[in-house]
CSV table of C-alpha atoms in Angstrom, one decimal:
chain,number,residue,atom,x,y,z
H,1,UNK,CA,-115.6,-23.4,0.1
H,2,UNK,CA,-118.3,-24.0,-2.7
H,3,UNK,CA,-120.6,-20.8,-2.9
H,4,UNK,CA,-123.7,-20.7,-4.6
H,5,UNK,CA,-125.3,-17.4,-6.6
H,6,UNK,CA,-128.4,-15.8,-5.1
H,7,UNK,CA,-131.2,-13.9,-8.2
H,8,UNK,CA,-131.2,-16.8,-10.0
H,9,UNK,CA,-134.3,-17.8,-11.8
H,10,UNK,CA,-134.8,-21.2,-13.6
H,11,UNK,CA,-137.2,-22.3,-16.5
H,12,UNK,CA,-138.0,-25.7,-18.0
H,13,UNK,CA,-137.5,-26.0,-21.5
H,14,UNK,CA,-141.4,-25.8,-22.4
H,15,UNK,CA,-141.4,-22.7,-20.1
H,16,UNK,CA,-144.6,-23.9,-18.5
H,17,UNK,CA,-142.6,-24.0,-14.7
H,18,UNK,CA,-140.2,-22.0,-12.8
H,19,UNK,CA,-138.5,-21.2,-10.1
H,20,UNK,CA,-136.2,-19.1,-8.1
H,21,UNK,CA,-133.9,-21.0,-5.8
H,22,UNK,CA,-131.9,-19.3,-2.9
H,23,UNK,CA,-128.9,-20.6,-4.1
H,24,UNK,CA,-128.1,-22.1,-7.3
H,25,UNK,CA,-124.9,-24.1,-7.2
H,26,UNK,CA,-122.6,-25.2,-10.1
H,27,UNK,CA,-120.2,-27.9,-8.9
H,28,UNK,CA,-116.7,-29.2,-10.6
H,29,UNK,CA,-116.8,-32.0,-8.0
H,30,UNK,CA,-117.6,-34.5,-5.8
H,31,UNK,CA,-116.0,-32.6,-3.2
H,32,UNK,CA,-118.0,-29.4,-3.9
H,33,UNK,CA,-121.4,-31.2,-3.7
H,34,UNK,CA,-120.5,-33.3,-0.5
H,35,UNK,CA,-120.1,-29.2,0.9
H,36,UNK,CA,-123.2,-28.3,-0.7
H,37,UNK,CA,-125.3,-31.2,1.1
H,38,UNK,CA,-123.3,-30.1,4.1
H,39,UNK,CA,-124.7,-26.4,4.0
H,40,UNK,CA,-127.8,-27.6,3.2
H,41,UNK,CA,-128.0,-29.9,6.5
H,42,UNK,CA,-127.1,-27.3,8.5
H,43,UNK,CA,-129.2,-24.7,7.4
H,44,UNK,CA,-132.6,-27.5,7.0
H,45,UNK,CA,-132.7,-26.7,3.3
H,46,UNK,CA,-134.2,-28.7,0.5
H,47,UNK,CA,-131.6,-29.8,-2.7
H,48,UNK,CA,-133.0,-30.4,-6.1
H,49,UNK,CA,-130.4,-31.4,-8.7
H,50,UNK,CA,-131.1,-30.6,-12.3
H,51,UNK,CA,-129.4,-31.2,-15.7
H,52,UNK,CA,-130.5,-29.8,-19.2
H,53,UNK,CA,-134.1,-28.6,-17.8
H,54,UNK,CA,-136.1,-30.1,-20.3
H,55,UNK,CA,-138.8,-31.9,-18.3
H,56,UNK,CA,-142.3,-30.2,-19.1
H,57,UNK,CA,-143.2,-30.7,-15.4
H,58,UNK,CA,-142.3,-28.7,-12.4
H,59,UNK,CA,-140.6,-31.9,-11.7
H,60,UNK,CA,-136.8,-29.8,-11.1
H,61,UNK,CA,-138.4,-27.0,-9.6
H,62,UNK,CA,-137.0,-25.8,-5.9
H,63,UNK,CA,-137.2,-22.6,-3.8
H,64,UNK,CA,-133.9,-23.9,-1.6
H,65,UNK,CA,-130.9,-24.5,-3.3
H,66,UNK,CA,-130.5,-26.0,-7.0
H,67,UNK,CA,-127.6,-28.1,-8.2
H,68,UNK,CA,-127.0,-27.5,-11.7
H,69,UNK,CA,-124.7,-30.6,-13.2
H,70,UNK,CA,-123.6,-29.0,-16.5
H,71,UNK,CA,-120.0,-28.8,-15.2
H,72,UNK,CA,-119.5,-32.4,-14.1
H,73,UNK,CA,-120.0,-33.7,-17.9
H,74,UNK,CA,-116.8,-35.7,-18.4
H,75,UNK,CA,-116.3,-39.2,-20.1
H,76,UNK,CA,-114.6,-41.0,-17.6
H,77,UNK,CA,-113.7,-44.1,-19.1
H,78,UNK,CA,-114.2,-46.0,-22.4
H,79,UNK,CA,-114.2,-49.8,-22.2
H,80,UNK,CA,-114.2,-50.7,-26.2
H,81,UNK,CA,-114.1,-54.3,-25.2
H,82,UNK,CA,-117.2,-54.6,-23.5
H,83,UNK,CA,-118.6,-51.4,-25.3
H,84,UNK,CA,-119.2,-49.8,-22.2
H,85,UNK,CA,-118.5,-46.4,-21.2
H,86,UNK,CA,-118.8,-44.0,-17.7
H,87,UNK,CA,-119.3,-40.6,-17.5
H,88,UNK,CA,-120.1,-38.2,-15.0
H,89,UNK,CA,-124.0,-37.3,-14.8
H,90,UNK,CA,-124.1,-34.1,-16.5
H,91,UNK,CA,-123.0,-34.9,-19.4
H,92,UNK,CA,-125.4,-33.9,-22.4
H,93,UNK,CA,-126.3,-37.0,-24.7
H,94,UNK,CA,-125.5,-34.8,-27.8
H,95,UNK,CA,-122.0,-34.3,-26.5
H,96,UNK,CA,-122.1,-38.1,-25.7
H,97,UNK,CA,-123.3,-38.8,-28.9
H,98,UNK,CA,-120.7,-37.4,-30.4
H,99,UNK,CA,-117.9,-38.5,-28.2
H,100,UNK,CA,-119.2,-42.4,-28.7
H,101,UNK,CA,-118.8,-41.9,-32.5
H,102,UNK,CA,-115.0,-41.3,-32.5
H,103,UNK,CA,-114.7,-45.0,-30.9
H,104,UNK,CA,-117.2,-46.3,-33.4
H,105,UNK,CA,-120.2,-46.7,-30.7
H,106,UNK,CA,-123.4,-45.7,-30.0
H,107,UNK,CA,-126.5,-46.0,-27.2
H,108,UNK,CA,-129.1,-48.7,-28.7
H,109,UNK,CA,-132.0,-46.4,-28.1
H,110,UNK,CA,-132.2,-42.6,-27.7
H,111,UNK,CA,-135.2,-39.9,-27.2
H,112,UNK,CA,-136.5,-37.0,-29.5
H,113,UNK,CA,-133.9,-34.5,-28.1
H,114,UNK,CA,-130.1,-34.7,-27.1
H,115,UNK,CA,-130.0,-31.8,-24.7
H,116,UNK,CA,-130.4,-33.8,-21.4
H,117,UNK,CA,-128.0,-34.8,-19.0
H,118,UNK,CA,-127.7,-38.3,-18.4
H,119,UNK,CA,-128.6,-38.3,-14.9
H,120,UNK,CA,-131.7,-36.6,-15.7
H,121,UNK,CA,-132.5,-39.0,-18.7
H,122,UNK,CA,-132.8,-41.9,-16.6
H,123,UNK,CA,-134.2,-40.5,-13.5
H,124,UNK,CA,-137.6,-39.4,-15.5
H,125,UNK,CA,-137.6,-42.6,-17.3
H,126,UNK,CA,-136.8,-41.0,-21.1
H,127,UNK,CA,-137.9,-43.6,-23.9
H,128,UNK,CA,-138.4,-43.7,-27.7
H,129,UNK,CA,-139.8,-46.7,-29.3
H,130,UNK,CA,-138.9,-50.4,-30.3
H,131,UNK,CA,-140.5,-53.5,-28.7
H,132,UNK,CA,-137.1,-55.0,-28.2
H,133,UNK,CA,-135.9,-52.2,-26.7
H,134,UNK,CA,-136.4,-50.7,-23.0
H,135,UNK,CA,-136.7,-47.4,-21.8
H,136,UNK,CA,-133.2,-45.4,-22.1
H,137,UNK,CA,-132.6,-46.2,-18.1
H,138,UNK,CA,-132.3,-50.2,-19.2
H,139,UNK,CA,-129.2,-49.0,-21.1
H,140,UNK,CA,-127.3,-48.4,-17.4
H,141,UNK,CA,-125.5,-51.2,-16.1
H,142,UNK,CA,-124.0,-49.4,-13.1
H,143,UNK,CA,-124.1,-46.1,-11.8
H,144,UNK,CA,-122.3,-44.2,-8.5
H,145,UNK,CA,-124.7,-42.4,-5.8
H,146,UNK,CA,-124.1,-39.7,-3.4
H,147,UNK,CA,-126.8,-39.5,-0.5
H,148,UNK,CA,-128.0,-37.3,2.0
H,149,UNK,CA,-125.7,-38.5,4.7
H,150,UNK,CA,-122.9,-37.9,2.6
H,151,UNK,CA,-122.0,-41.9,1.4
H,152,UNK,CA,-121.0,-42.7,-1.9
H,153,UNK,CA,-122.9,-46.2,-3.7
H,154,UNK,CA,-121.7,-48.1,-6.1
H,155,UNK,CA,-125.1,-49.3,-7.6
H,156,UNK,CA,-125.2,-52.3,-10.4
H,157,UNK,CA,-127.1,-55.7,-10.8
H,158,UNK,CA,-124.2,-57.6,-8.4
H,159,UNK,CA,-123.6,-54.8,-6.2
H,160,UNK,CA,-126.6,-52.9,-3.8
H,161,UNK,CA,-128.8,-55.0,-6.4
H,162,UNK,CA,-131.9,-53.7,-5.0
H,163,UNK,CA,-131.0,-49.7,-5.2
H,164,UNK,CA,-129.4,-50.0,-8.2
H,165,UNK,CA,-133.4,-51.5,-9.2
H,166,UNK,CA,-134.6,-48.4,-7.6
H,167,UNK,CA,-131.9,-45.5,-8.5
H,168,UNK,CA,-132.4,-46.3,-12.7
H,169,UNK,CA,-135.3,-44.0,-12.4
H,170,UNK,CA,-134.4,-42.4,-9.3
H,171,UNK,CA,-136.7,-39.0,-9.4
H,172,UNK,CA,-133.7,-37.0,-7.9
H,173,UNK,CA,-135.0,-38.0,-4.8
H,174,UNK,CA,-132.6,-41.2,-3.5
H,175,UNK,CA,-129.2,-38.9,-3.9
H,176,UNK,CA,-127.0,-37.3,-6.5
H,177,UNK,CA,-125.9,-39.4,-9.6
H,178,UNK,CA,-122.3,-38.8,-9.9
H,179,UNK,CA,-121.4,-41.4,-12.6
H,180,UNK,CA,-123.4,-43.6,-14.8
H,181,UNK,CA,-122.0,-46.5,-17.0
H,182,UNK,CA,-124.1,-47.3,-20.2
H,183,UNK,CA,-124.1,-49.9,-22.1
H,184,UNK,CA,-123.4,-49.3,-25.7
H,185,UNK,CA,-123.3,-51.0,-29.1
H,186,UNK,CA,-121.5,-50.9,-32.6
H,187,UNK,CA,-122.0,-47.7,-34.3
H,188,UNK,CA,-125.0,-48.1,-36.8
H,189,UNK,CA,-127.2,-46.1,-39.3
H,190,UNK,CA,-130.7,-45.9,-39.8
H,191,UNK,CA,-133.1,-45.7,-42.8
H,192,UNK,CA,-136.2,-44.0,-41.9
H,193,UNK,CA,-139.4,-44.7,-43.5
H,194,UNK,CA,-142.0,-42.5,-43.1
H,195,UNK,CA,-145.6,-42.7,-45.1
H,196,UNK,CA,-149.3,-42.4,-45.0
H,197,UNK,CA,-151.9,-44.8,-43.5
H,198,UNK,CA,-155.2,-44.9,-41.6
H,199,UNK,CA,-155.6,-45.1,-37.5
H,200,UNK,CA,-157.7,-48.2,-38.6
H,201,UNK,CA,-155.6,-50.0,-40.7
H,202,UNK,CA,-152.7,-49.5,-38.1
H,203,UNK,CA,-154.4,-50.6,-35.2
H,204,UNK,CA,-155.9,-53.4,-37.4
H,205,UNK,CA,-152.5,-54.5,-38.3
H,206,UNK,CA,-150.1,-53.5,-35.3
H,207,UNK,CA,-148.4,-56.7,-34.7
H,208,UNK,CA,-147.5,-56.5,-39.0
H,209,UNK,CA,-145.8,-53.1,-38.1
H,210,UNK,CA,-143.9,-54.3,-34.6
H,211,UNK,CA,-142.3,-57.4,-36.6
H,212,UNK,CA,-141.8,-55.0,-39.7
H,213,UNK,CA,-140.0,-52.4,-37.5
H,214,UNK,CA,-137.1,-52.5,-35.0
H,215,UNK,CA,-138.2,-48.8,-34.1
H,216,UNK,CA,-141.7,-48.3,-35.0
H,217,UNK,CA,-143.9,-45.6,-34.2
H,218,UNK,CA,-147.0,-43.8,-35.2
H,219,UNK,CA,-148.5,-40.4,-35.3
H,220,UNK,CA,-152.2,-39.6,-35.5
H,221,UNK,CA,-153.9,-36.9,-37.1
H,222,UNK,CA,-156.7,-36.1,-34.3
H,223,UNK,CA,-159.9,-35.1,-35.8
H,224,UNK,CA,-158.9,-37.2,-38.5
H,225,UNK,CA,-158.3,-40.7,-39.7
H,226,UNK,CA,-155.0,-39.8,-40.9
H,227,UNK,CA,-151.9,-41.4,-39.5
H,228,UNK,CA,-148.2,-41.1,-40.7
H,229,UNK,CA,-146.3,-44.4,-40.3
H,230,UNK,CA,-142.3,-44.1,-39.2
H,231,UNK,CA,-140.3,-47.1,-39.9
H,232,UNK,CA,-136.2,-47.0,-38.4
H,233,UNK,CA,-134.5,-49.8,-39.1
H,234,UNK,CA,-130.6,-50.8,-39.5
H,235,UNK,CA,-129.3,-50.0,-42.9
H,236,UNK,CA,-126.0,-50.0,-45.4
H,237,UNK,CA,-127.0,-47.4,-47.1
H,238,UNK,CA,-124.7,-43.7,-46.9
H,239,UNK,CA,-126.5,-41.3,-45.6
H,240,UNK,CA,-129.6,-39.2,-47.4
H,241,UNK,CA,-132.4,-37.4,-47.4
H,242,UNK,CA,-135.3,-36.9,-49.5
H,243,UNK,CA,-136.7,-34.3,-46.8
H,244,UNK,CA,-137.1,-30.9,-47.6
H,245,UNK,CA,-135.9,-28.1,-45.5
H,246,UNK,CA,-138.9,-25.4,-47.0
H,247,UNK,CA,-141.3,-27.5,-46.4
H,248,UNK,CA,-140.3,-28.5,-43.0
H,249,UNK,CA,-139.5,-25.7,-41.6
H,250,UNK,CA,-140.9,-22.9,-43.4
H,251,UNK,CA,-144.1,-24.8,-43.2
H,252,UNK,CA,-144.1,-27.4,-40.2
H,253,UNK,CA,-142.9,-24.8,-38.2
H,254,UNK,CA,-143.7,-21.2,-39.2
H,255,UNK,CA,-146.7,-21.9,-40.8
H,256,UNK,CA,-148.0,-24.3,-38.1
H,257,UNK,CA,-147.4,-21.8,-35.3
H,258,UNK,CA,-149.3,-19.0,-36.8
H,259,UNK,CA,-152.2,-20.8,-37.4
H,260,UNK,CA,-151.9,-22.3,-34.4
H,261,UNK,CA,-151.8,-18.8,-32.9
H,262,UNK,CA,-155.4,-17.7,-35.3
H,263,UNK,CA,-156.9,-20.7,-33.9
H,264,UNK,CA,-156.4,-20.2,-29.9
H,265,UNK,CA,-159.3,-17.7,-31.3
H,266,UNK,CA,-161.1,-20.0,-33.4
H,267,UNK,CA,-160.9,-23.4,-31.8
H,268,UNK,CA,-162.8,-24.7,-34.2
H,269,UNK,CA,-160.3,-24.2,-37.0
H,270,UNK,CA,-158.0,-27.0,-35.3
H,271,UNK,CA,-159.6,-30.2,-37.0
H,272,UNK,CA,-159.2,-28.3,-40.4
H,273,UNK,CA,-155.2,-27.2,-39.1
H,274,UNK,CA,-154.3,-31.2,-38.3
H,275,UNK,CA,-156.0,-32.4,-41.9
H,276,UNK,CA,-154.3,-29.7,-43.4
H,277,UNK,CA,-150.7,-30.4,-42.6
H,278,UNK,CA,-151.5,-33.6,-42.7
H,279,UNK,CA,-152.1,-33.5,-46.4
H,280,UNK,CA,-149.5,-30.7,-47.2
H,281,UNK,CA,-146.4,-32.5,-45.1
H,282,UNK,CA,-147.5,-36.0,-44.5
H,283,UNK,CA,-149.2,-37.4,-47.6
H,284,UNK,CA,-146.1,-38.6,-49.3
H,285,UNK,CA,-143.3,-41.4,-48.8
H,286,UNK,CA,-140.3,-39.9,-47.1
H,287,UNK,CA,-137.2,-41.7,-47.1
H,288,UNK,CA,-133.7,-40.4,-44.4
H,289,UNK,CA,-130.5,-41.8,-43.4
H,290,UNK,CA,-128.0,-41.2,-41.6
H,291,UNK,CA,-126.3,-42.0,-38.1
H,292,UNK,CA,-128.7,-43.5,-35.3
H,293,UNK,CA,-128.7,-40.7,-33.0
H,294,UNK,CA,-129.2,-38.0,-35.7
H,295,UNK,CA,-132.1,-39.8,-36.8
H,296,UNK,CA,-133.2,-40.7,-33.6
H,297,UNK,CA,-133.2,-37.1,-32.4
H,298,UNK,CA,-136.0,-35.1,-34.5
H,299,UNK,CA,-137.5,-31.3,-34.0
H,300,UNK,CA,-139.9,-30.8,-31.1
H,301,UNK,CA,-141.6,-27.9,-33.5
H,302,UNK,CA,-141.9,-24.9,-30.5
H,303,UNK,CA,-142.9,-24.7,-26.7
H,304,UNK,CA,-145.8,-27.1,-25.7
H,305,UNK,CA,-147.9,-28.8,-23.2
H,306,UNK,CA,-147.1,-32.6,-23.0
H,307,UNK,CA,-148.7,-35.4,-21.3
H,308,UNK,CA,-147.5,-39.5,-22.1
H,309,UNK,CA,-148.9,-42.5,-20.6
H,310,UNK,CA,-147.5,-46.0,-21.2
H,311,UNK,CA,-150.5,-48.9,-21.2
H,312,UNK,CA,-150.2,-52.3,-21.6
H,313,UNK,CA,-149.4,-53.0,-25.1
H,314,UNK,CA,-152.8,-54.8,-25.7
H,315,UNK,CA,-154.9,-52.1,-24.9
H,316,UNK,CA,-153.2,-49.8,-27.7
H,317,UNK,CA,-156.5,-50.3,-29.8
H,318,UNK,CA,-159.1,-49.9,-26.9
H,319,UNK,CA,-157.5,-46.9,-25.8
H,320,UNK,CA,-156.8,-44.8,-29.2
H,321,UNK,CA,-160.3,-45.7,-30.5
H,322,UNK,CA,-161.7,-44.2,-26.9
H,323,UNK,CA,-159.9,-41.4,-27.2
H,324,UNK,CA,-161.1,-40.6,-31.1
H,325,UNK,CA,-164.3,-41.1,-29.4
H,326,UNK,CA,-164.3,-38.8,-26.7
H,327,UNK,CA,-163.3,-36.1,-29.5
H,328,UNK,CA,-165.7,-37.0,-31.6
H,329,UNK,CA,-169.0,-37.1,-28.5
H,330,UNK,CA,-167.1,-33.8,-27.7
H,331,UNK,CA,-166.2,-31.2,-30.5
H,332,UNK,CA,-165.8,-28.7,-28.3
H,333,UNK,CA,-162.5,-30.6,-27.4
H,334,UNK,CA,-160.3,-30.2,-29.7
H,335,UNK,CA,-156.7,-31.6,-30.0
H,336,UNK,CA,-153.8,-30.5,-31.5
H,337,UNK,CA,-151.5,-33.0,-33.9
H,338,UNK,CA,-149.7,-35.3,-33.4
H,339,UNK,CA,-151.1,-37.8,-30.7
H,340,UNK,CA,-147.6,-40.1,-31.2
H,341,UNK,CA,-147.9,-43.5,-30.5
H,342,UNK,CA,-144.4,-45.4,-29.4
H,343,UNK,CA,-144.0,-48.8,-27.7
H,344,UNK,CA,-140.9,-50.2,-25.4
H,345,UNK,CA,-140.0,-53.3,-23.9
H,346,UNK,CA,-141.0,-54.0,-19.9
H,347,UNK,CA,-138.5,-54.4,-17.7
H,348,UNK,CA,-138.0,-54.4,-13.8
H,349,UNK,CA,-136.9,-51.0,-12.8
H,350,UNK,CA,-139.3,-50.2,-9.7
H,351,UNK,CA,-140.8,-46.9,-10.7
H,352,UNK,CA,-140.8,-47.9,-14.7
H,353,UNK,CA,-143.9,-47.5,-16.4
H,354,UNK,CA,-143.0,-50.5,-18.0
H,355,UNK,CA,-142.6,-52.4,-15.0
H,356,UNK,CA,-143.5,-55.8,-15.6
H,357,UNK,CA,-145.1,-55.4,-18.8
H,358,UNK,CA,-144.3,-54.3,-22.5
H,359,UNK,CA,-146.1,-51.2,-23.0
H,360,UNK,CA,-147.6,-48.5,-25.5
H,361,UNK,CA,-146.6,-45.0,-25.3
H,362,UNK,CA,-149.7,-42.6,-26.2
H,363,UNK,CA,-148.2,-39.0,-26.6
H,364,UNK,CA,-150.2,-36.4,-26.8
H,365,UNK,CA,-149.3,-32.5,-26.8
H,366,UNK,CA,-150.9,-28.7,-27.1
H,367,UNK,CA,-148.5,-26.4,-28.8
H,368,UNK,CA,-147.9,-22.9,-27.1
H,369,UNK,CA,-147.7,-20.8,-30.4
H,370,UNK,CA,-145.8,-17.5,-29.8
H,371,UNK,CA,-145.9,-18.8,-25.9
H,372,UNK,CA,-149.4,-18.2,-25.9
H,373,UNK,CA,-151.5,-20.9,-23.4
H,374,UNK,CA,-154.1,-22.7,-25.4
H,375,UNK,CA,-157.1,-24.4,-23.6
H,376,UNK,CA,-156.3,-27.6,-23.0
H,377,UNK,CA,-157.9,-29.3,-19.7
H,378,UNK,CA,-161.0,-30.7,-20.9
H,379,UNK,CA,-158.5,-32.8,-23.2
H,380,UNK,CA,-156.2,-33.5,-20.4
H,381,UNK,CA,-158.8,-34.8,-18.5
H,382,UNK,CA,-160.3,-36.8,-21.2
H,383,UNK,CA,-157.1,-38.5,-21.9
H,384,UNK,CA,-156.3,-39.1,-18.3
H,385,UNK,CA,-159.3,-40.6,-17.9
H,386,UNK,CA,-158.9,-43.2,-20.9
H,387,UNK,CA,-155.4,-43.9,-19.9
H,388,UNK,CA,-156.5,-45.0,-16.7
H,389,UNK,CA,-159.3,-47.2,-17.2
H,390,UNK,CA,-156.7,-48.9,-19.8
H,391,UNK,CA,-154.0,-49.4,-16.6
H,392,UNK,CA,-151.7,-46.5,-17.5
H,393,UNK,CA,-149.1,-45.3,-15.5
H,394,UNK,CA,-147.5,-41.4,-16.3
H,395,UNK,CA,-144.6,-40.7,-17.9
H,396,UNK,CA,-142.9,-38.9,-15.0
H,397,UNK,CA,-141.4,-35.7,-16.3
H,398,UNK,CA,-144.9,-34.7,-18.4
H,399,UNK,CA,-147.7,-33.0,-16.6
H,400,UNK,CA,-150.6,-35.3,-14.7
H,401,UNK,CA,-152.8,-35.0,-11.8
H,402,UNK,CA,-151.9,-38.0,-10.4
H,403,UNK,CA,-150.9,-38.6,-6.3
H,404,UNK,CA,-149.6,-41.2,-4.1
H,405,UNK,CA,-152.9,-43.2,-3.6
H,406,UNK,CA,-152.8,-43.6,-7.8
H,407,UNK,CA,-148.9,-44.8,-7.9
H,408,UNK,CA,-149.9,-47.3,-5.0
H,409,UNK,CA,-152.3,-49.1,-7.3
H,410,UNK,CA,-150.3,-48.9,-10.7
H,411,UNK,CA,-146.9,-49.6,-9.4
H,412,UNK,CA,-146.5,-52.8,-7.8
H,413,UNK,CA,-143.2,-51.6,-6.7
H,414,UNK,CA,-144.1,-48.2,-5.1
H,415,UNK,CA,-143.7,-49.5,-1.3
H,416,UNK,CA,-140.5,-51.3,-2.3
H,417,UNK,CA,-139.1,-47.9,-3.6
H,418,UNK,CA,-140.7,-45.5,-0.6
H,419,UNK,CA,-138.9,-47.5,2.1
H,420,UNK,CA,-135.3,-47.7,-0.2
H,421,UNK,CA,-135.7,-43.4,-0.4
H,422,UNK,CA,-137.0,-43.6,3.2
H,423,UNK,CA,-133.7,-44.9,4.2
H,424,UNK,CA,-131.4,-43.2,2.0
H,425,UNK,CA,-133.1,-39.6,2.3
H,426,UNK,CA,-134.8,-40.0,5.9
H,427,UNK,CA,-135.4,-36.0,6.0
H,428,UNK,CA,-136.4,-35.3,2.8
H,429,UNK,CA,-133.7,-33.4,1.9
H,430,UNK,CA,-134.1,-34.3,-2.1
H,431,UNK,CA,-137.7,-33.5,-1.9
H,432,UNK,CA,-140.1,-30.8,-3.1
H,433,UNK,CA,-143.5,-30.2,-3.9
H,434,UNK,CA,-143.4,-32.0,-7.4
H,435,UNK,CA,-142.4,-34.9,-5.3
H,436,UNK,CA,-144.4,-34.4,-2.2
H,437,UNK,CA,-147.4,-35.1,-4.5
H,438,UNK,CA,-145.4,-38.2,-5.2
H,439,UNK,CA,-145.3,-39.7,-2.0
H,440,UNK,CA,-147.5,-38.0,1.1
């Protein structure tokens, strides 16, 4: 018999949610989860399943019981032919990134950070950047799902085609992932480019940089018209670095967070913080490679607020150019660096914020220096607002205010994806109040 631990209390990465579970439960097994679900039926408790914790929502938050997936985080099989491999769903990518080396392969496409699960990485829609490439959920080309009633899917393109469509970005609300098969590709290195430009010359130019770029992305300097450029693209070369650890760390990160921290009571000293490090870390050509993942991967600085809309990719200039507006009509706002710019491919996963469209990623973020909160909701609400009149939809593991009625109008998909968890979770076991908000 499976027994789970009472006391717990989990976090999100960002620490900006909790919450303390009746029963947190660590299975080996299938076996142990199907008596987990079976508890939970007969006691008419709620089951959230988490991984590596790192959504900055309250997205994996429950006050029944929690399934943590850390110990189900085995490659299962390795199919160098088709360059294909399964694992189970709590598997970290930076073990799997690792593990895929040793056969000479590697995932197309990966986020910031490593420290997910799998299952959790597609089922909040993770992404980076690269019009030719989709959001990391694209990647799976079958996966195995355990629901409420206890069945076990097989889920792929040929086989339960239309809840495979749905269970790629799943919400931990259609089941439990058990296994996931991704889809990999020859091992490869990157050269990244990074260097200076202007937010006008950028947007002016932005189909220059997608055709110059397989991964291309941007950051902006808010208050500013700074931008730093980043260029990734396949490359020979052995691996290098013309980074510098003092200046990145000693500076991007201790430095940054103590003034940071001075300026949650001078707000005004923000505009002068962004031009600052923008001139003392961004103002020269900076040249990295190494394995894809390793560059792929990069520092998320310290705990932070995050929101990230994707827009139709034509609207990247209307919508940057409103938002640099609203801060200028409004310098009482003020916005910390960087607001990151990526873009992704669209595909037809039903709750994609790509869905049907190739889209622009607009990141933007309030540092918590020293965990401190920092006023930040006349700048939410700004950029929600100009993310919507562009046809945004929300990247589903950041914060927004957004409810049912607003996913019914951006997500053409939305009633095709209620009735498939209607009828795989009729009770709402795999619900909670994240996900009420969702869809009631």
């Amino acid at each position: 018999m499976v027994h789970g631990q009472g006391g717990v209390k989990f976090q999100n990465w960002a620490r900006t949610y909790g919450s303390s579970p009746e029963l947190y439960f660590q299975p080996t097994s299938v076996e142990e989860i199907k008596e987990i679900l079976d508890l939970a039926r007969q006691r008419s408790k709620r089951v959230k399943v988490v991984g590596g914790g790192h959504s900055p929502s309250d997205i994996a938050c429950t006050d029944d019981f929690m399934v943590q997936m850390g110990k189900m985080n085995k490659i299962l099989k390795v199919d160098e032919e088709k360059r294909q491999v399964m694992v189970e769903a709590g598997i970290l990518l930076s073990d799997l990134n690792v593990e895929l080396s040793k056969y000479r392969l590697a995932l197309p496409n990966l986020g910031a950070v490593s420290e997910v699960a799998a299952a959790g990485v597609i089922g909040t829609g993770t992404h980076n950047t690269g019009i030719k490439h989709g959001i990391l959920p694209t990647q799976v080309v079958a996966l195995t799902l355990l629901t409420a009633s206890g069945e076990i899917l097989e889920c792929s393109e040929s086989v339960n085609a239309e809840i495979f469509q749905a269970s790629r970005l799943h919400l931990g609300c259609l089941g439990v992932v058990l296994t996931l098969t991704f889809q990999c590709v020859p091992e490869f290195y990157l050269l990244e480019t990074t260097f200076p430009s202007t937010l006008q010359e950028v947007l002016d130019n932005l189909d220059t940089h997608l055709r110059r770029s397989e991964y291309f992305r941007f950051l902006w300097f808010p208050h500013s018209e700074n931008v730093s450029v980043i260029y990734q693209d396949h490359t020979n070369k052995p691996p290098s670095s013309s980074a510098n650890w003092f200046w990145d760390y000693a500076a991007g990160y201790y430095l940054l967070e103590f003034l940071l921290w001075i300026s949650t009571f001078l707000p005004g000293l923000v505009c002068w913080i962004n031009r600052f490090f923008f001139w003392l870390l961004f103002t020269g050509k900076v040249e990295h490679v190494n394995l894809s993942y390793k560059i792929f991967n990069y520092e998320c600085r310290f705990r932070q607020h995050v929101q990230d809309w994707a827009i139709p990719i034509e609207k990247t200039k209307e919508a940057l150019l409103a938002l640099k507006a609203v801060l200028e009509n409004n310098p009482k706002v003020v916005a910390h660096y960087p607001v990151e710019v990526r873009f992704a491919r669209g595909d037809d996963i039903l709750l994609s914020p790509c869905f049907q469209r190739d889209s622009c990623y607009m990141n933007i973020i309030m540092y918590r220096p020293y965990g401190k909160d920092v006023p930040r909701l006349d700048y939410w609400l700004a950029y929600e607002s100009v993310m919507k009149k562009a046809g945004g939809r929300p990247h589903w593991a950041k914060a927004h205010t957004c409810a049912r009625k607003d996913f019914e109008k951006m997500y053409p998909g939305f009633q095709k994806f209620c009735t498939i968890r209607e009828e795989l979770d009729p009770t709402g076991m795999f619900l909670n109040t994240y996900l009420e908000k969702v869809f009631y």
